[in-house]
PDB file of C-alpha atoms in Angstrom:
ATOM      1  CA  UNK R   1     179.869  83.932  94.132  1.00  0.00           C
ATOM      2  CA  UNK R   2     181.674  84.245  97.495  1.00  0.00           C
ATOM      3  CA  UNK R   3     180.447  87.070  99.773  1.00  0.00           C
ATOM      4  CA  UNK R   4     183.403  89.318  98.957  1.00  0.00           C
ATOM      5  CA  UNK R   5     182.876  88.926  95.267  1.00  0.00           C
ATOM      6  CA  UNK R   6     179.075  89.625  95.603  1.00  0.00           C
ATOM      7  CA  UNK R   7     179.870  92.750  97.474  1.00  0.00           C
ATOM      8  CA  UNK R   8     182.442  93.932  94.859  1.00  0.00           C
ATOM      9  CA  UNK R   9     180.012  93.161  92.040  1.00  0.00           C
ATOM     10  CA  UNK R  10     177.039  95.067  93.794  1.00  0.00           C
ATOM     11  CA  UNK R  11     179.340  97.985  94.386  1.00  0.00           C
ATOM     12  CA  UNK R  12     180.431  98.104  90.779  1.00  0.00           C
ATOM     13  CA  UNK R  13     176.749  97.943  89.458  1.00  0.00           C
ATOM     14  CA  UNK R  14     175.825 100.876  91.676  1.00  0.00           C
ATOM     15  CA  UNK R  15     178.865 102.898  90.542  1.00  0.00           C
ATOM     16  CA  UNK R  16     178.262 102.061  86.873  1.00  0.00           C
ATOM     17  CA  UNK R  17     175.001 103.648  86.918  1.00  0.00           C
ATOM     18  CA  UNK R  18     176.625 106.966  87.205  1.00  0.00           C
ATOM     19  CA  UNK R  19     179.936 106.143  85.398  1.00  0.00           C
ATOM     20  CA  UNK R  20     179.077 103.949  82.316  1.00  0.00           C
ATOM     21  CA  UNK R  21     175.595 102.381  82.110  1.00  0.00           C
ATOM     22  CA  UNK R  22     172.626 102.094  84.233  1.00  0.00           C
ATOM     23  CA  UNK R  23     172.050  98.526  82.627  1.00  0.00           C
ATOM     24  CA  UNK R  24     175.668  97.338  83.662  1.00  0.00           C
ATOM     25  CA  UNK R  25     174.039  94.140  85.256  1.00  0.00           C
ATOM     26  CA  UNK R  26     173.059  93.032  81.725  1.00  0.00           C
ATOM     27  CA  UNK R  27     176.704  93.469  80.566  1.00  0.00           C
ATOM     28  CA  UNK R  28     177.658  91.345  83.533  1.00  0.00           C
ATOM     29  CA  UNK R  29     175.414  88.729  82.429  1.00  0.00           C
ATOM     30  CA  UNK R  30     176.573  88.829  78.835  1.00  0.00           C
ATOM     31  CA  UNK R  31     180.269  88.718  80.039  1.00  0.00           C
ATOM     32  CA  UNK R  32     179.412  85.482  82.047  1.00  0.00           C
ATOM     33  CA  UNK R  33     177.914  83.911  78.832  1.00  0.00           C
ATOM     34  CA  UNK R  34     180.880  85.201  76.748  1.00  0.00           C
ATOM     35  CA  UNK R  35     183.204  83.993  79.332  1.00  0.00           C
ATOM     36  CA  UNK R  36     181.838  80.461  79.253  1.00  0.00           C
ATOM     37  CA  UNK R  37     180.790  80.461  75.606  1.00  0.00           C
ATOM     38  CA  UNK R  38     183.170  77.745  74.533  1.00  0.00           C
ATOM     39  CA  UNK R  39     182.091  75.355  77.248  1.00  0.00           C
ATOM     40  CA  UNK R  40     178.408  75.937  76.455  1.00  0.00           C
ATOM     41  CA  UNK R  41     178.819  75.361  72.809  1.00  0.00           C
ATOM     42  CA  UNK R  42     181.250  72.343  73.099  1.00  0.00           C
ATOM     43  CA  UNK R  43     178.687  70.647  75.319  1.00  0.00           C
ATOM     44  CA  UNK R  44     175.633  71.754  73.342  1.00  0.00           C
ATOM     45  CA  UNK R  45     173.872  73.001  76.559  1.00  0.00           C
ATOM     46  CA  UNK R  46     170.270  73.952  76.468  1.00  0.00           C
ATOM     47  CA  UNK R  47     168.794  76.476  78.860  1.00  0.00           C
ATOM     48  CA  UNK R  48     168.534  73.979  81.689  1.00  0.00           C
ATOM     49  CA  UNK R  49     171.946  72.740  81.355  1.00  0.00           C
ATOM     50  CA  UNK R  50     173.307  76.281  81.407  1.00  0.00           C
ATOM     51  CA  UNK R  51     171.480  77.227  84.616  1.00  0.00           C
ATOM     52  CA  UNK R  52     172.910  74.005  86.192  1.00  0.00           C
ATOM     53  CA  UNK R  53     176.256  74.980  84.936  1.00  0.00           C
ATOM     54  CA  UNK R  54     176.236  78.328  86.466  1.00  0.00           C
ATOM     55  CA  UNK R  55     174.880  77.045  89.777  1.00  0.00           C
ATOM     56  CA  UNK R  56     177.763  74.581  89.855  1.00  0.00           C
ATOM     57  CA  UNK R  57     180.226  77.337  89.045  1.00  0.00           C
ATOM     58  CA  UNK R  58     178.743  79.700  91.753  1.00  0.00           C
ATOM     59  CA  UNK R  59     181.916  80.241  93.767  1.00  0.00           C
ATOM     60  CA  UNK R  60     184.409  79.731  91.071  1.00  0.00           C
ATOM     61  CA  UNK R  61     183.859  82.586  88.853  1.00  0.00           C
ATOM     62  CA  UNK R  62     186.980  85.012  88.149  1.00  0.00           C
ATOM     63  CA  UNK R  63     185.104  88.078  89.081  1.00  0.00           C
ATOM     64  CA  UNK R  64     187.829  90.681  88.361  1.00  0.00           C
ATOM     65  CA  UNK R  65     188.019  89.183  84.862  1.00  0.00           C
ATOM     66  CA  UNK R  66     184.419  89.182  84.533  1.00  0.00           C
ATOM     67  CA  UNK R  67     183.976  92.875  85.513  1.00  0.00           C
ATOM     68  CA  UNK R  68     186.793  93.815  83.014  1.00  0.00           C
ATOM     69  CA  UNK R  69     184.842  92.022  80.271  1.00  0.00           C
ATOM     70  CA  UNK R  70     181.610  93.675  81.201  1.00  0.00           C
ATOM     71  CA  UNK R  71     183.378  97.082  81.052  1.00  0.00           C
ATOM     72  CA  UNK R  72     184.766  96.415  77.653  1.00  0.00           C
ATOM     73  CA  UNK R  73     181.407  95.276  76.490  1.00  0.00           C
ATOM     74  CA  UNK R  74     179.728  98.653  77.674  1.00  0.00           C
ATOM     75  CA  UNK R  75     182.576 100.473  75.876  1.00  0.00           C
ATOM     76  CA  UNK R  76     182.033  98.596  72.671  1.00  0.00           C
ATOM     77  CA  UNK R  77     178.328  99.369  72.873  1.00  0.00           C
ATOM     78  CA  UNK R  78     178.890 102.952  73.536  1.00  0.00           C
ATOM     79  CA  UNK R  79     181.305 103.157  70.503  1.00  0.00           C
ATOM     80  CA  UNK R  80     178.844 101.484  68.218  1.00  0.00           C
ATOM     81  CA  UNK R  81     176.158 104.054  69.374  1.00  0.00           C
ATOM     82  CA  UNK R  82     178.512 107.028  68.854  1.00  0.00           C
ATOM     83  CA  UNK R  83     179.406 105.784  65.338  1.00  0.00           C
ATOM     84  CA  UNK R  84     175.833 105.413  63.994  1.00  0.00           C
TER      85      UNK R  84
END
């Protein structure tokens, strides 16, 4: 990610500890996998291929979209926990 995006993500992670989840960074990782799921599956990528892919995508992620997806995933998990 470019510097401004990294700063924005870190700031969001720190704020999320108090607003939504102290494990928000895991939801960001899950959102990244979900965002690129079709590409990963279509190319039958293994772990090494996925790592290479994410390294190549380093400065091209849509960070605002990624953070919205992560927030939505947190919300889905919170709803699941509430509706046990």
